[in-house]
């Protein structure tokens, strides 16, 4: 797996370490990134289903209005 080196504010990393209950900066950053990705997938799943439902409604022929 490829590795990426970045610089982060130490206070941010320490705060994440405390909130996530992890002991290393590496684990803290990985936890945040994994959580962000999981949220994106959940959002896509929710909005994808909603958009699919809207497409089905729009695809139905509309009855003439009186």
PDB file of N, CA and C in Angstrom:
ATOM      1  N   UNK A   1       0.839  -1.170   0.000  1.00  0.00           N
ATOM      2  CA  UNK A   1       0.000   0.000   0.000  1.00  0.00           C
ATOM      3  C   UNK A   1       0.890   1.241   0.000  1.00  0.00           C
ATOM      4  N   UNK A   2       0.522   2.217  -0.796  1.00  0.00           N
ATOM      5  CA  UNK A   2       1.276   3.461  -0.858  1.00  0.00           C
ATOM      6  C   UNK A   2       1.057   4.272   0.417  1.00  0.00           C
ATOM      7  N   UNK A   3       2.055   5.002   0.818  1.00  0.00           N
ATOM      8  CA  UNK A   3       1.987   5.838   2.013  1.00  0.00           C
ATOM      9  C   UNK A   3       2.102   7.297   1.609  1.00  0.00           C
ATOM     10  N   UNK A   4       1.442   8.153   2.378  1.00  0.00           N
ATOM     11  CA  UNK A   4       1.479   9.593   2.148  1.00  0.00           C
ATOM     12  C   UNK A   4       1.925  10.268   3.431  1.00  0.00           C
ATOM     13  N   UNK A   5       2.841  11.191   3.319  1.00  0.00           N
ATOM     14  CA  UNK A   5       3.289  11.964   4.474  1.00  0.00           C
ATOM     15  C   UNK A   5       2.707  13.371   4.385  1.00  0.00           C
ATOM     16  N   UNK A   6       2.066  13.823   5.461  1.00  0.00           N
ATOM     17  CA  UNK A   6       1.497  15.168   5.502  1.00  0.00           C
ATOM     18  C   UNK A   6       1.827  15.801   6.848  1.00  0.00           C
ATOM     19  N   UNK A   7       1.726  17.116   6.897  1.00  0.00           N
ATOM     20  CA  UNK A   7       1.928  17.840   8.150  1.00  0.00           C
ATOM     21  C   UNK A   7       0.573  18.289   8.665  1.00  0.00           C
ATOM     22  N   UNK A   8       0.335  18.078   9.947  1.00  0.00           N
ATOM     23  CA  UNK A   8      -0.919  18.492  10.569  1.00  0.00           C
ATOM     24  C   UNK A   8      -0.626  19.255  11.841  1.00  0.00           C
ATOM     25  N   UNK A   9      -1.557  20.094  12.216  1.00  0.00           N
ATOM     26  CA  UNK A   9      -1.458  20.812  13.472  1.00  0.00           C
ATOM     27  C   UNK A   9      -1.477  19.799  14.610  1.00  0.00           C
ATOM     28  N   UNK A  10      -0.484  19.835  15.466  1.00  0.00           N
ATOM     29  CA  UNK A  10      -0.365  18.859  16.551  1.00  0.00           C
ATOM     30  C   UNK A  10      -1.571  18.894  17.485  1.00  0.00           C
ATOM     31  N   UNK A  11      -2.118  20.073  17.735  1.00  0.00           N
ATOM     32  CA  UNK A  11      -3.278  20.176  18.628  1.00  0.00           C
ATOM     33  C   UNK A  11      -4.480  19.429  18.054  1.00  0.00           C
ATOM     34  N   UNK A  12      -4.654  19.515  16.740  1.00  0.00           N
ATOM     35  CA  UNK A  12      -5.762  18.798  16.098  1.00  0.00           C
ATOM     36  C   UNK A  12      -5.592  17.293  16.258  1.00  0.00           C
ATOM     37  N   UNK A  13      -4.385  16.833  16.028  1.00  0.00           N
ATOM     38  CA  UNK A  13      -4.118  15.395  16.117  1.00  0.00           C
ATOM     39  C   UNK A  13      -4.305  14.895  17.543  1.00  0.00           C
ATOM     40  N   UNK A  14      -3.824  15.662  18.512  1.00  0.00           N
ATOM     41  CA  UNK A  14      -3.990  15.261  19.907  1.00  0.00           C
ATOM     42  C   UNK A  14      -5.468  15.211  20.273  1.00  0.00           C
ATOM     43  N   UNK A  15      -6.234  16.188  19.808  1.00  0.00           N
ATOM     44  CA  UNK A  15      -7.671  16.186  20.108  1.00  0.00           C
ATOM     45  C   UNK A  15      -8.353  14.956  19.504  1.00  0.00           C
ATOM     46  N   UNK A  16      -7.993  14.598  18.295  1.00  0.00           N
ATOM     47  CA  UNK A  16      -8.558  13.404  17.667  1.00  0.00           C
ATOM     48  C   UNK A  16      -8.135  12.159  18.430  1.00  0.00           C
ATOM     49  N   UNK A  17      -6.894  12.111  18.868  1.00  0.00           N
ATOM     50  CA  UNK A  17      -6.419  10.959  19.630  1.00  0.00           C
ATOM     51  C   UNK A  17      -7.238  10.778  20.901  1.00  0.00           C
ATOM     52  N   UNK A  18      -7.532  11.888  21.576  1.00  0.00           N
ATOM     53  CA  UNK A  18      -8.323  11.814  22.806  1.00  0.00           C
ATOM     54  C   UNK A  18      -9.752  11.388  22.491  1.00  0.00           C
ATOM     55  N   UNK A  19     -10.368  12.005  21.488  1.00  0.00           N
ATOM     56  CA  UNK A  19     -11.754  11.687  21.144  1.00  0.00           C
ATOM     57  C   UNK A  19     -11.911  10.249  20.657  1.00  0.00           C
ATOM     58  N   UNK A  20     -10.940   9.778  19.883  1.00  0.00           N
ATOM     59  CA  UNK A  20     -11.025   8.432  19.329  1.00  0.00           C
ATOM     60  C   UNK A  20     -10.493   7.381  20.292  1.00  0.00           C
ATOM     61  N   UNK A  21      -9.795   7.807  21.312  1.00  0.00           N
ATOM     62  CA  UNK A  21      -9.241   6.868  22.272  1.00  0.00           C
ATOM     63  C   UNK A  21      -8.116   6.030  21.707  1.00  0.00           C
ATOM     64  N   UNK A  22      -7.318   6.635  20.839  1.00  0.00           N
ATOM     65  CA  UNK A  22      -6.185   5.914  20.257  1.00  0.00           C
ATOM     66  C   UNK A  22      -4.882   6.506  20.776  1.00  0.00           C
ATOM     67  N   UNK A  23      -3.819   5.733  20.687  1.00  0.00           N
ATOM     68  CA  UNK A  23      -2.557   6.142  21.276  1.00  0.00           C
ATOM     69  C   UNK A  23      -1.530   6.687  20.323  1.00  0.00           C
ATOM     70  N   UNK A  24      -1.812   6.654  19.016  1.00  0.00           N
ATOM     71  CA  UNK A  24      -0.803   7.161  18.086  1.00  0.00           C
ATOM     72  C   UNK A  24      -1.437   8.126  17.088  1.00  0.00           C
ATOM     73  N   UNK A  25      -0.664   9.112  16.657  1.00  0.00           N
ATOM     74  CA  UNK A  25      -1.182  10.060  15.655  1.00  0.00           C
ATOM     75  C   UNK A  25      -1.599   9.360  14.362  1.00  0.00           C
ATOM     76  N   UNK A  26      -0.839   8.356  13.963  1.00  0.00           N
ATOM     77  CA  UNK A  26      -1.169   7.606  12.739  1.00  0.00           C
ATOM     78  C   UNK A  26      -2.555   6.982  12.844  1.00  0.00           C
ATOM     79  N   UNK A  27      -2.822   6.312  13.956  1.00  0.00           N
ATOM     80  CA  UNK A  27      -4.125   5.674  14.157  1.00  0.00           C
ATOM     81  C   UNK A  27      -5.241   6.710  14.219  1.00  0.00           C
ATOM     82  N   UNK A  28      -4.962   7.857  14.811  1.00  0.00           N
ATOM     83  CA  UNK A  28      -5.972   8.908  14.926  1.00  0.00           C
ATOM     84  C   UNK A  28      -6.374   9.429  13.551  1.00  0.00           C
ATOM     85  N   UNK A  29      -5.389   9.711  12.726  1.00  0.00           N
ATOM     86  CA  UNK A  29      -5.679  10.238  11.390  1.00  0.00           C
ATOM     87  C   UNK A  29      -6.386   9.173  10.547  1.00  0.00           C
ATOM     88  N   UNK A  30      -5.946   7.933  10.634  1.00  0.00           N
ATOM     89  CA  UNK A  30      -6.614   6.863   9.886  1.00  0.00           C
ATOM     90  C   UNK A  30      -8.067   6.710  10.324  1.00  0.00           C
ATOM     91  N   UNK A  31      -8.330   6.843  11.622  1.00  0.00           N
ATOM     92  CA  UNK A  31      -9.698   6.730  12.119  1.00  0.00           C
ATOM     93  C   UNK A  31     -10.580   7.829  11.534  1.00  0.00           C
ATOM     94  N   UNK A  32     -10.051   9.043  11.490  1.00  0.00           N
ATOM     95  CA  UNK A  32     -10.817  10.159  10.937  1.00  0.00           C
ATOM     96  C   UNK A  32     -11.094   9.946   9.454  1.00  0.00           C
ATOM     97  N   UNK A  33     -10.096   9.536   8.719  1.00  0.00           N
ATOM     98  CA  UNK A  33     -10.259   9.335   7.278  1.00  0.00           C
ATOM     99  C   UNK A  33     -11.251   8.202   7.011  1.00  0.00           C
ATOM    100  N   UNK A  34     -11.139   7.108   7.751  1.00  0.00           N
ATOM    101  CA  UNK A  34     -12.068   5.984   7.562  1.00  0.00           C
ATOM    102  C   UNK A  34     -13.498   6.392   7.902  1.00  0.00           C
ATOM    103  N   UNK A  35     -13.674   7.187   8.959  1.00  0.00           N
ATOM    104  CA  UNK A  35     -14.997   7.659   9.334  1.00  0.00           C
ATOM    105  C   UNK A  35     -15.575   8.563   8.245  1.00  0.00           C
ATOM    106  N   UNK A  36     -14.742   9.434   7.704  1.00  0.00           N
ATOM    107  CA  UNK A  36     -15.181  10.345   6.642  1.00  0.00           C
ATOM    108  C   UNK A  36     -15.638   9.557   5.412  1.00  0.00           C
ATOM    109  N   UNK A  37     -14.875   8.558   5.041  1.00  0.00           N
ATOM    110  CA  UNK A  37     -15.225   7.734   3.880  1.00  0.00           C
ATOM    111  C   UNK A  37     -16.518   6.967   4.140  1.00  0.00           C
ATOM    112  N   UNK A  38     -16.664   6.396   5.331  1.00  0.00           N
ATOM    113  CA  UNK A  38     -17.885   5.654   5.673  1.00  0.00           C
ATOM    114  C   UNK A  38     -19.106   6.564   5.620  1.00  0.00           C
ATOM    115  N   UNK A  39     -18.952   7.785   6.115  1.00  0.00           N
ATOM    116  CA  UNK A  39     -20.069   8.738   6.055  1.00  0.00           C
ATOM    117  C   UNK A  39     -20.453   9.030   4.620  1.00  0.00           C
ATOM    118  N   UNK A  40     -19.442   9.202   3.777  1.00  0.00           N
ATOM    119  CA  UNK A  40     -19.719   9.467   2.359  1.00  0.00           C
ATOM    120  C   UNK A  40     -20.478   8.323   1.716  1.00  0.00           C
ATOM    121  N   UNK A  41     -20.101   7.101   2.042  1.00  0.00           N
ATOM    122  CA  UNK A  41     -20.798   5.942   1.479  1.00  0.00           C
ATOM    123  C   UNK A  41     -22.234   5.870   1.986  1.00  0.00           C
ATOM    124  N   UNK A  42     -22.440   6.169   3.278  1.00  0.00           N
ATOM    125  CA  UNK A  42     -23.806   6.154   3.815  1.00  0.00           C
ATOM    126  C   UNK A  42     -24.648   7.233   3.156  1.00  0.00           C
ATOM    127  N   UNK A  43     -24.066   8.405   2.953  1.00  0.00           N
ATOM    128  CA  UNK A  43     -24.794   9.495   2.305  1.00  0.00           C
ATOM    129  C   UNK A  43     -25.152   9.117   0.880  1.00  0.00           C
ATOM    130  N   UNK A  44     -24.212   8.549   0.163  1.00  0.00           N
ATOM    131  CA  UNK A  44     -24.477   8.125  -1.211  1.00  0.00           C
ATOM    132  C   UNK A  44     -25.597   7.091  -1.247  1.00  0.00           C
ATOM    133  N   UNK A  45     -25.567   6.165  -0.296  1.00  0.00           N
ATOM    134  CA  UNK A  45     -26.598   5.128  -0.269  1.00  0.00           C
ATOM    135  C   UNK A  45     -27.973   5.744  -0.018  1.00  0.00           C
ATOM    136  N   UNK A  46     -28.038   6.688   0.906  1.00  0.00           N
ATOM    137  CA  UNK A  46     -29.323   7.323   1.211  1.00  0.00           C
ATOM    138  C   UNK A  46     -29.812   8.184   0.058  1.00  0.00           C
ATOM    139  N   UNK A  47     -28.966   9.036  -0.459  1.00  0.00           N
ATOM    140  CA  UNK A  47     -29.398   9.931  -1.522  1.00  0.00           C
ATOM    141  C   UNK A  47     -29.601   9.177  -2.820  1.00  0.00           C
ATOM    142  N   UNK A  48     -28.838   8.125  -3.038  1.00  0.00           N
ATOM    143  CA  UNK A  48     -29.021   7.323  -4.248  1.00  0.00           C
ATOM    144  C   UNK A  48     -30.387   6.670  -4.272  1.00  0.00           C
ATOM    145  N   UNK A  49     -30.815   6.115  -3.131  1.00  0.00           N
ATOM    146  CA  UNK A  49     -32.140   5.508  -3.056  1.00  0.00           C
ATOM    147  C   UNK A  49     -33.226   6.560  -3.213  1.00  0.00           C
ATOM    148  N   UNK A  50     -33.021   7.705  -2.591  1.00  0.00           N
ATOM    149  CA  UNK A  50     -34.016   8.772  -2.681  1.00  0.00           C
ATOM    150  C   UNK A  50     -34.128   9.261  -4.123  1.00  0.00           C
ATOM    151  N   UNK A  51     -32.978   9.483  -4.771  1.00  0.00           N
ATOM    152  CA  UNK A  51     -32.996   9.939  -6.148  1.00  0.00           C
ATOM    153  C   UNK A  51     -33.617   8.893  -7.059  1.00  0.00           C
ATOM    154  N   UNK A  52     -33.355   7.615  -6.790  1.00  0.00           N
ATOM    155  CA  UNK A  52     -33.956   6.546  -7.588  1.00  0.00           C
ATOM    156  C   UNK A  52     -35.472   6.601  -7.458  1.00  0.00           C
ATOM    157  N   UNK A  53     -35.975   6.810  -6.253  1.00  0.00           N
ATOM    158  CA  UNK A  53     -37.412   6.921  -6.029  1.00  0.00           C
ATOM    159  C   UNK A  53     -37.999   8.110  -6.765  1.00  0.00           C
ATOM    160  N   UNK A  54     -37.292   9.221  -6.771  1.00  0.00           N
ATOM    161  CA  UNK A  54     -37.773  10.394  -7.494  1.00  0.00           C
ATOM    162  C   UNK A  54     -37.799  10.128  -8.992  1.00  0.00           C
ATOM    163  N   UNK A  55     -36.812   9.427  -9.495  1.00  0.00           N
ATOM    164  CA  UNK A  55     -36.803   9.093 -10.921  1.00  0.00           C
ATOM    165  C   UNK A  55     -38.005   8.234 -11.284  1.00  0.00           C
ATOM    166  N   UNK A  56     -38.354   7.276 -10.405  1.00  0.00           N
ATOM    167  CA  UNK A  56     -39.488   6.403 -10.676  1.00  0.00           C
ATOM    168  C   UNK A  56     -40.789   7.197 -10.704  1.00  0.00           C
ATOM    169  N   UNK A  57     -40.928   8.156  -9.814  1.00  0.00           N
ATOM    170  CA  UNK A  57     -42.131   8.991  -9.786  1.00  0.00           C
ATOM    171  C   UNK A  57     -42.193   9.830 -11.051  1.00  0.00           C
ATOM    172  N   UNK A  58     -41.076  10.416 -11.437  1.00  0.00           N
ATOM    173  CA  UNK A  58     -41.042  11.258 -12.623  1.00  0.00           C
ATOM    174  C   UNK A  58     -41.267  10.444 -13.891  1.00  0.00           C
ATOM    175  N   UNK A  59     -40.903   9.172 -13.898  1.00  0.00           N
ATOM    176  CA  UNK A  59     -41.022   8.343 -15.090  1.00  0.00           C
ATOM    177  C   UNK A  59     -42.465   7.916 -15.344  1.00  0.00           C
ATOM    178  N   UNK A  60     -43.307   7.920 -14.313  1.00  0.00           N
ATOM    179  CA  UNK A  60     -44.695   7.520 -14.499  1.00  0.00           C
ATOM    180  C   UNK A  60     -45.440   8.587 -15.296  1.00  0.00           C
ATOM    181  N   UNK A  61     -46.293   8.170 -16.219  1.00  0.00           N
ATOM    182  CA  UNK A  61     -47.056   9.164 -16.977  1.00  0.00           C
ATOM    183  C   UNK A  61     -48.031   9.891 -16.043  1.00  0.00           C
ATOM    184  N   UNK A  62     -48.114  11.162 -16.236  1.00  0.00           N
ATOM    185  CA  UNK A  62     -49.016  11.956 -15.407  1.00  0.00           C
ATOM    186  C   UNK A  62     -50.401  11.961 -16.035  1.00  0.00           C
ATOM    187  N   UNK A  63     -51.410  11.891 -15.167  1.00  0.00           N
ATOM    188  CA  UNK A  63     -52.792  11.930 -15.648  1.00  0.00           C
ATOM    189  C   UNK A  63     -53.160  13.371 -15.973  1.00  0.00           C
ATOM    190  N   UNK A  64     -53.981  13.547 -16.985  1.00  0.00           N
ATOM    191  CA  UNK A  64     -54.397  14.919 -17.327  1.00  0.00           C
ATOM    192  C   UNK A  64     -55.163  15.561 -16.161  1.00  0.00           C
ATOM    193  N   UNK A  65     -54.887  16.815 -15.959  1.00  0.00           N
ATOM    194  CA  UNK A  65     -55.577  17.531 -14.892  1.00  0.00           C
ATOM    195  C   UNK A  65     -56.845  18.164 -15.447  1.00  0.00           C
ATOM    196  N   UNK A  66     -57.899  18.147 -14.632  1.00  0.00           N
ATOM    197  CA  UNK A  66     -59.195  18.671 -15.088  1.00  0.00           C
ATOM    198  C   UNK A  66     -59.286  20.143 -14.961  1.00  0.00           C
TER     199      UNK A  66
END
